Tab-separated table of C-alpha atoms in Angstrom:
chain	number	residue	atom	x	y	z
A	1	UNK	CA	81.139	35.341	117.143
A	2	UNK	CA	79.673	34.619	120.510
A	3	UNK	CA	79.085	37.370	123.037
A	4	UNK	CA	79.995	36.865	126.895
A	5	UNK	CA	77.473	34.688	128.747
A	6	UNK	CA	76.164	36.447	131.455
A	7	UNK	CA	74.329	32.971	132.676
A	8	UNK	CA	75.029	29.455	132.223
A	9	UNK	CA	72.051	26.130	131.124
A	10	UNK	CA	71.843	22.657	131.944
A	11	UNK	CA	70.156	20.435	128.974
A	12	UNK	CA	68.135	17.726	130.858
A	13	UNK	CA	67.137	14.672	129.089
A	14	UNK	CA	65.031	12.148	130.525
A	15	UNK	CA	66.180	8.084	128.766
A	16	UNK	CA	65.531	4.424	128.572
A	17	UNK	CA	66.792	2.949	125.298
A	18	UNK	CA	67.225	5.771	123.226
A	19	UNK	CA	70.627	4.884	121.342
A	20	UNK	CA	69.180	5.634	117.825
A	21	UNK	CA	68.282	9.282	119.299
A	22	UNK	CA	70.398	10.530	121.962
A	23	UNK	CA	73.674	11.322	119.868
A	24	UNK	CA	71.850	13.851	117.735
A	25	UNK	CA	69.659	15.742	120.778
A	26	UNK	CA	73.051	16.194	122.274
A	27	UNK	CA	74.461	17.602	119.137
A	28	UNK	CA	71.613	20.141	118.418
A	29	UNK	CA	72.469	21.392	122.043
A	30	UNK	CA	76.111	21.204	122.590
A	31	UNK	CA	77.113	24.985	121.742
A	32	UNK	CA	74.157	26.502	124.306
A	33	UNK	CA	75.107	24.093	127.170
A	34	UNK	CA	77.341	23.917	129.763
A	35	UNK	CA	76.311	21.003	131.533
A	36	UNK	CA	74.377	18.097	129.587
A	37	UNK	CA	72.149	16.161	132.479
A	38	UNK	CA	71.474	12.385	131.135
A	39	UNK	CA	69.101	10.690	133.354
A	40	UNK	CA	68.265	6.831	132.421
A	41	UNK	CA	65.825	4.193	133.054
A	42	UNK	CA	68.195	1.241	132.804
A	43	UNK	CA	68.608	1.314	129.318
A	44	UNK	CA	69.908	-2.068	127.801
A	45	UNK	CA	71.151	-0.695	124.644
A	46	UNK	CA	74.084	1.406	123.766
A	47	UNK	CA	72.660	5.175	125.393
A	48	UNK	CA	75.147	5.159	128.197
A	49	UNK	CA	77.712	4.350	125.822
A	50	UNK	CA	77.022	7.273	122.948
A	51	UNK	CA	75.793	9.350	125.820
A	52	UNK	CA	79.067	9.533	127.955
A	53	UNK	CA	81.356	10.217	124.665
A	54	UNK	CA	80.105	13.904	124.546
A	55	UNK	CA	82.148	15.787	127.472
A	56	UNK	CA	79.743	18.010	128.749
A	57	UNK	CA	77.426	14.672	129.492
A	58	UNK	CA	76.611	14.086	133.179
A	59	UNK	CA	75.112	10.738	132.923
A	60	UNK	CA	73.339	9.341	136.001
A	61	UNK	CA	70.781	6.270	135.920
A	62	UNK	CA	67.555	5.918	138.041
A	63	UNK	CA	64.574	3.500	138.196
A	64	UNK	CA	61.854	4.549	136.519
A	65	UNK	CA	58.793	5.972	138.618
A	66	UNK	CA	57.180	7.854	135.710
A	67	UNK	CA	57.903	10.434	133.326
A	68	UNK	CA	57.098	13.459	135.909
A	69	UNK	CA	59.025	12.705	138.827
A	70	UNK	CA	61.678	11.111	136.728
A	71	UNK	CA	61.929	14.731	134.935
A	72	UNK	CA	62.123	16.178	138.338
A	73	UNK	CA	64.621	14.090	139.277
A	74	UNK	CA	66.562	15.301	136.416
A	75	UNK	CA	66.385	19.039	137.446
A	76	UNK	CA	67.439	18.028	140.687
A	77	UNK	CA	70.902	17.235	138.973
A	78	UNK	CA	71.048	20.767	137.022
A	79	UNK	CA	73.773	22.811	138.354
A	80	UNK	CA	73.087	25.896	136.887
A	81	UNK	CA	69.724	28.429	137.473
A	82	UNK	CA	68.483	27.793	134.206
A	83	UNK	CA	67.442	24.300	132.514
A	84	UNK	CA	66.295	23.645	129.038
A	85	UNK	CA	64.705	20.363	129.719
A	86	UNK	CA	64.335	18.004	126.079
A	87	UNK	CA	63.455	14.668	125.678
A	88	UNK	CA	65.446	12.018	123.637
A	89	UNK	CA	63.753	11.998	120.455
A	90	UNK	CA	63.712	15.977	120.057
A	91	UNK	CA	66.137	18.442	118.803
A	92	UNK	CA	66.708	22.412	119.132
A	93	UNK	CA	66.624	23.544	115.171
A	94	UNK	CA	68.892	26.587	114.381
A	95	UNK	CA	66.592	29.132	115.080
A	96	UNK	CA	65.770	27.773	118.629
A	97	UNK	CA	69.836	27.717	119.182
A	98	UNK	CA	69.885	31.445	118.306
A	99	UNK	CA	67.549	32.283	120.491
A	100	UNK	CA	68.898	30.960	123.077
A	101	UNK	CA	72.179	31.875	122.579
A	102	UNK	CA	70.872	35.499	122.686
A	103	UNK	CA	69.146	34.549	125.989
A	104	UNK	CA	72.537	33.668	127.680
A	105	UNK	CA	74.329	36.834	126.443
A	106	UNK	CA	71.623	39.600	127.608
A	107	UNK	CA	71.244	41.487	130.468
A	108	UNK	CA	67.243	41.478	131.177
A	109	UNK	CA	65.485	38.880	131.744
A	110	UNK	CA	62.245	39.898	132.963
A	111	UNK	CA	61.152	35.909	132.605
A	112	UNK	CA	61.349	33.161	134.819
A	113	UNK	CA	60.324	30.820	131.937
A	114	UNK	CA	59.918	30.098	128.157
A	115	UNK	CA	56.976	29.139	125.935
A	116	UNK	CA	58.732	26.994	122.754
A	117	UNK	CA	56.791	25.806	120.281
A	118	UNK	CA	57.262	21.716	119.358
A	119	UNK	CA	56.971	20.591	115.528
A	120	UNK	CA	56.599	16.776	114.713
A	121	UNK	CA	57.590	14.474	111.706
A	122	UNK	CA	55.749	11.609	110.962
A	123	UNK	CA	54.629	9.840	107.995
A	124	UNK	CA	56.771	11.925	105.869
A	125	UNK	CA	56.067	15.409	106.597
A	126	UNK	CA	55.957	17.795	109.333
A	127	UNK	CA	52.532	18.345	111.101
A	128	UNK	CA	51.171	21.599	111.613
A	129	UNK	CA	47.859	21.243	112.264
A	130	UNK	CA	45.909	18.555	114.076
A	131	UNK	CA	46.781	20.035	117.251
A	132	UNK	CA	50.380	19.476	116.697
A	133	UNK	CA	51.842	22.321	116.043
A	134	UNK	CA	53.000	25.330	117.616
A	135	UNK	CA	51.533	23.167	120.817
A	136	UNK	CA	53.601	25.608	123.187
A	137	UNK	CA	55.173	24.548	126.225
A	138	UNK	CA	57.697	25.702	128.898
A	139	UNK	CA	60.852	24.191	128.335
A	140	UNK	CA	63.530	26.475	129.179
A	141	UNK	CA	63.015	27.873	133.030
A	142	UNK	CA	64.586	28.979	136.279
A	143	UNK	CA	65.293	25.979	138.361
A	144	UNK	CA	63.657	27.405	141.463
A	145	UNK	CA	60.721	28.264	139.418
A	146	UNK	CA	59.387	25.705	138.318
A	147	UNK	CA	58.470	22.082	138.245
A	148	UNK	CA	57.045	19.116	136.019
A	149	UNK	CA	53.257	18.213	136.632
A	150	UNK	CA	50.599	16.650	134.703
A	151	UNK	CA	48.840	13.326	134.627
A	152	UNK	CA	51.608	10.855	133.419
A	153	UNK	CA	52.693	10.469	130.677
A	154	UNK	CA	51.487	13.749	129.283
A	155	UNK	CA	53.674	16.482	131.819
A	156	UNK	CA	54.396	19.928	131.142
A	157	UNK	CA	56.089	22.478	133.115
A	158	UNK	CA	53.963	24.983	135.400
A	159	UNK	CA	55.878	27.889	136.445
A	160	UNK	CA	55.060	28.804	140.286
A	161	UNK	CA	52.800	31.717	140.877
A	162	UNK	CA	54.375	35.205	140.683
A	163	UNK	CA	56.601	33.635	137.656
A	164	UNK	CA	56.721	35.793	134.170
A	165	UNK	CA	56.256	33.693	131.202
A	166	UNK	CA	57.538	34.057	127.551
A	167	UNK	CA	57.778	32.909	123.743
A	168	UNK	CA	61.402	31.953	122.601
A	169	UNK	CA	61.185	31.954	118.658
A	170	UNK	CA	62.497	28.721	116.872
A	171	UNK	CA	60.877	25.155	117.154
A	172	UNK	CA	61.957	22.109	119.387
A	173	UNK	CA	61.766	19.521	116.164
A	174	UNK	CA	60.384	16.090	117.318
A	175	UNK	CA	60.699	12.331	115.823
A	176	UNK	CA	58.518	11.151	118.002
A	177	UNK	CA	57.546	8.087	115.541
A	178	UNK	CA	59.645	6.179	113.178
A	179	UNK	CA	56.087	4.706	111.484
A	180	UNK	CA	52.927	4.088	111.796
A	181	UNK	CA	53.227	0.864	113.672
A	182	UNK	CA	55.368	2.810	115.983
A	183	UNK	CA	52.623	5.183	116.653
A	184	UNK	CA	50.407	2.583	117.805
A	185	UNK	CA	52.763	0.945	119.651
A	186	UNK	CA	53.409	4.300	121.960
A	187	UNK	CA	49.431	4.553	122.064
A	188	UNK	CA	48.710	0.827	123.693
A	189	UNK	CA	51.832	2.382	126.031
A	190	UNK	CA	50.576	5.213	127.001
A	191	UNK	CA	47.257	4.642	127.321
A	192	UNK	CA	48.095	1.888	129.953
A	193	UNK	CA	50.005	4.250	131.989
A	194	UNK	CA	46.643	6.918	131.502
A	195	UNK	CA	44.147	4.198	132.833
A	196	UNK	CA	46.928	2.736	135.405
A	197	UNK	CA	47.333	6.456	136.960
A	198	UNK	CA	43.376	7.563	136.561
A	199	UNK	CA	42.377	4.083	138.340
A	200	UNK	CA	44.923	4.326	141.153
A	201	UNK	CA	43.295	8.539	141.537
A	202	UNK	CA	39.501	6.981	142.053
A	203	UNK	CA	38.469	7.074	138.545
A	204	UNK	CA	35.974	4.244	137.779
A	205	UNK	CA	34.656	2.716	133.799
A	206	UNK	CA	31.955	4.569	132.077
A	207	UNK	CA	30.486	3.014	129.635
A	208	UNK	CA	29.414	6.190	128.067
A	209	UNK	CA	32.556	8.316	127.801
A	210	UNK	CA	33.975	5.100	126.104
A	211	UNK	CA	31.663	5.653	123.261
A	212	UNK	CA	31.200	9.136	123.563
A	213	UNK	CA	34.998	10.180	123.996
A	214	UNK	CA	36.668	8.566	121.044
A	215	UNK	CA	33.418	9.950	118.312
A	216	UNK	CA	34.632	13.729	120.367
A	217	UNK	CA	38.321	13.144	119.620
A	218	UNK	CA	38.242	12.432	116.464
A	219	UNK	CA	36.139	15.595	115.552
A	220	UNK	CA	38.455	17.733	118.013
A	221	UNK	CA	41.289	16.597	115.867
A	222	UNK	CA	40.189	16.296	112.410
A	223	UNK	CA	37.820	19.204	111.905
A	224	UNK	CA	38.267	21.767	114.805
A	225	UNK	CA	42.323	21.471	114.765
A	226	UNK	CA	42.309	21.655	111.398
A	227	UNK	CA	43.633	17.711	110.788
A	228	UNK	CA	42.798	17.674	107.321
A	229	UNK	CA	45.108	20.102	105.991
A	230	UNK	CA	47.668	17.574	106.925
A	231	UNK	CA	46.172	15.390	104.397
A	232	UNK	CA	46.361	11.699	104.795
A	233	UNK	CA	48.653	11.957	108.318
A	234	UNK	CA	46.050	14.488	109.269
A	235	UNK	CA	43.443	11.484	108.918
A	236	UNK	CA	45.440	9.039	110.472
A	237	UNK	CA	46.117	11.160	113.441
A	238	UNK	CA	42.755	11.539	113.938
A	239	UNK	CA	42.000	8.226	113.955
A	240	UNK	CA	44.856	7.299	116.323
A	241	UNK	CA	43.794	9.430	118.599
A	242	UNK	CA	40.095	8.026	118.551
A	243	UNK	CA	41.778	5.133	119.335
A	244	UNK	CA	44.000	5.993	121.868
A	245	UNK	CA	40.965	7.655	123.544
A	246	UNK	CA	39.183	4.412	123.508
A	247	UNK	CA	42.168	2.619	125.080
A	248	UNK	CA	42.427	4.250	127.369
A	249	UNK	CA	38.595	3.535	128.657
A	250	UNK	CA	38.761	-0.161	128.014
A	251	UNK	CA	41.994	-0.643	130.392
A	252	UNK	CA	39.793	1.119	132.745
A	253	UNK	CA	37.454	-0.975	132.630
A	254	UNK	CA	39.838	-4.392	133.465
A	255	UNK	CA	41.014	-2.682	136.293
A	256	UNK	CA	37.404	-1.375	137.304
A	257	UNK	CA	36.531	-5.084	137.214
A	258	UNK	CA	39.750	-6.474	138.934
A	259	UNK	CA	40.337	-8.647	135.973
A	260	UNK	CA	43.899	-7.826	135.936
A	261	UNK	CA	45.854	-5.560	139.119
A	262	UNK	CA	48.148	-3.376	136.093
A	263	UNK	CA	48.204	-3.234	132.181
A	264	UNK	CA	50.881	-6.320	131.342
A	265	UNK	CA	52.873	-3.481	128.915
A	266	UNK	CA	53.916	-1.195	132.300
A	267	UNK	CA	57.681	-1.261	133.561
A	268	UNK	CA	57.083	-2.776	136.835
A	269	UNK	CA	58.811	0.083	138.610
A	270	UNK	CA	56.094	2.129	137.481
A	271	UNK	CA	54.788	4.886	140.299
A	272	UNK	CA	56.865	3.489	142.596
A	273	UNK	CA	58.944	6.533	143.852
């Protein structure tokens, strides 16, 4: 039996087309939260739908400037002093939900945010090596503080100097990929929006660091972070992320050489604010 609260949470989720994920994220959150923030990209499928059938749902919609000031956006919806921001494709497990029931119902604090740790399936198994896992992260804070940062699309959540920090146990479980071809897919992605937001900051092409960097990222991930005990996904990851490195480099260098003005595969609203 549940204790009395003695604070409330808003759940934020950032969307665009997310109707084969957003039902269960909202489930593995609905008996912590009191508010449910839904903030969309102008999805085209059925996530405003499935979204708005769960009552505690707030569901607003927004353009899409990029993944940190749309999450920022979102906490400027929160109601409540404390936010447990998720994205789509992740989901509190039971342990997490414990935790943070017990947050809720206790009387110190003595934190102004939470370290949580994220574990991944894909390819069949969960990863918990190559870098993947506990890969900690704030993601439940006071609204006041803290904020998202980080070069887009990889944010994270800095708590404001002065703030205390924690670990929450339990693990935010994320389906980030539903294949391999789906992996790739999120790499050409992402690695536009990298070289898109690097270019527009002053960076310029190096020739070296695009041979150099991938070789480097592949060892980082396969050897030093322990890849291979992750067997054959281990590998792949590694590889991936070689790749994704090397992306990254060669889209810099079409922009460097004004041979196109943005990657073709970037929502035109893109870091426009």
């Amino acid at each position: 039996m549940e204790g009395k609260r003695k604070r409330k949470l808003s759940v934020a989720i950032i969307t665009f087309n997310e109707e084969k994920n957003i039902g269960d994220c909202i489930r593995s959150v609905e008996t912590v939260a009191d508010e449910i923030i839904v903030l969309d990209s102008l999805s085209t499928d059925r996530t405003k739908e499935i979204a708005t059938s769960f009552s505690k749902v707030k569901f607003y919609e927004s353009p899409f400037p990029g993944h940190v000031e749309q999450k920022n956006k979102a906490i400027g919806f929160c109601s409540h002093d404390w936010i447990l921001s998720l994205d789509a494709d992740e989901r509190a497990n039971e342990t997490l939900v414990r935790s943070i029931h017990a947050f809720l119902e206790s009387d110190a604090i003595h934190a102004n945010g939470f370290k949580i740790a994220r574990l991944t399936y894909h390819l069949g198994r969960w990863i918990r090596y190559s870098g993947w896992y506990p890969l900690r992260r704030f993601r439940l804070f006071q609204k006041n503080s803290a904020t998202w940062v980080g070069e887009n699309p990889h944010d994270y959540i800095e708590l404001k100097p002065g703030s205390v920090g924690k670990i929450m146990k339990g693990d935010i479980l994320h389906f980030s990929f539903t294949d391999f071809s789906h992996q790739i897919t999120t790499i050409n992605q992402f690695s536009s929006i990298v070289a898109y937001t690097r270019y527009a900051k002053g960076e310029r092409f190096s020739f070296a660091k695009t041979i150099l960097k991938p070789f480097g990222k592949f060892l980082e991930i396969y050897i030093f972070k322990f890849g291979f005990l992750d067997g054959i996904p281990g590998l792949w990851i590694a590889i991936a992320s070689s790749f994704s490195t090397f992306l990254k480099y060669a889209k810099l260098y079409e922009l460097d050489r004004k041979q196109i003005e943005r990657p073709s595969n970037i929502r035109k609203e893109y870091g426009k604010n």
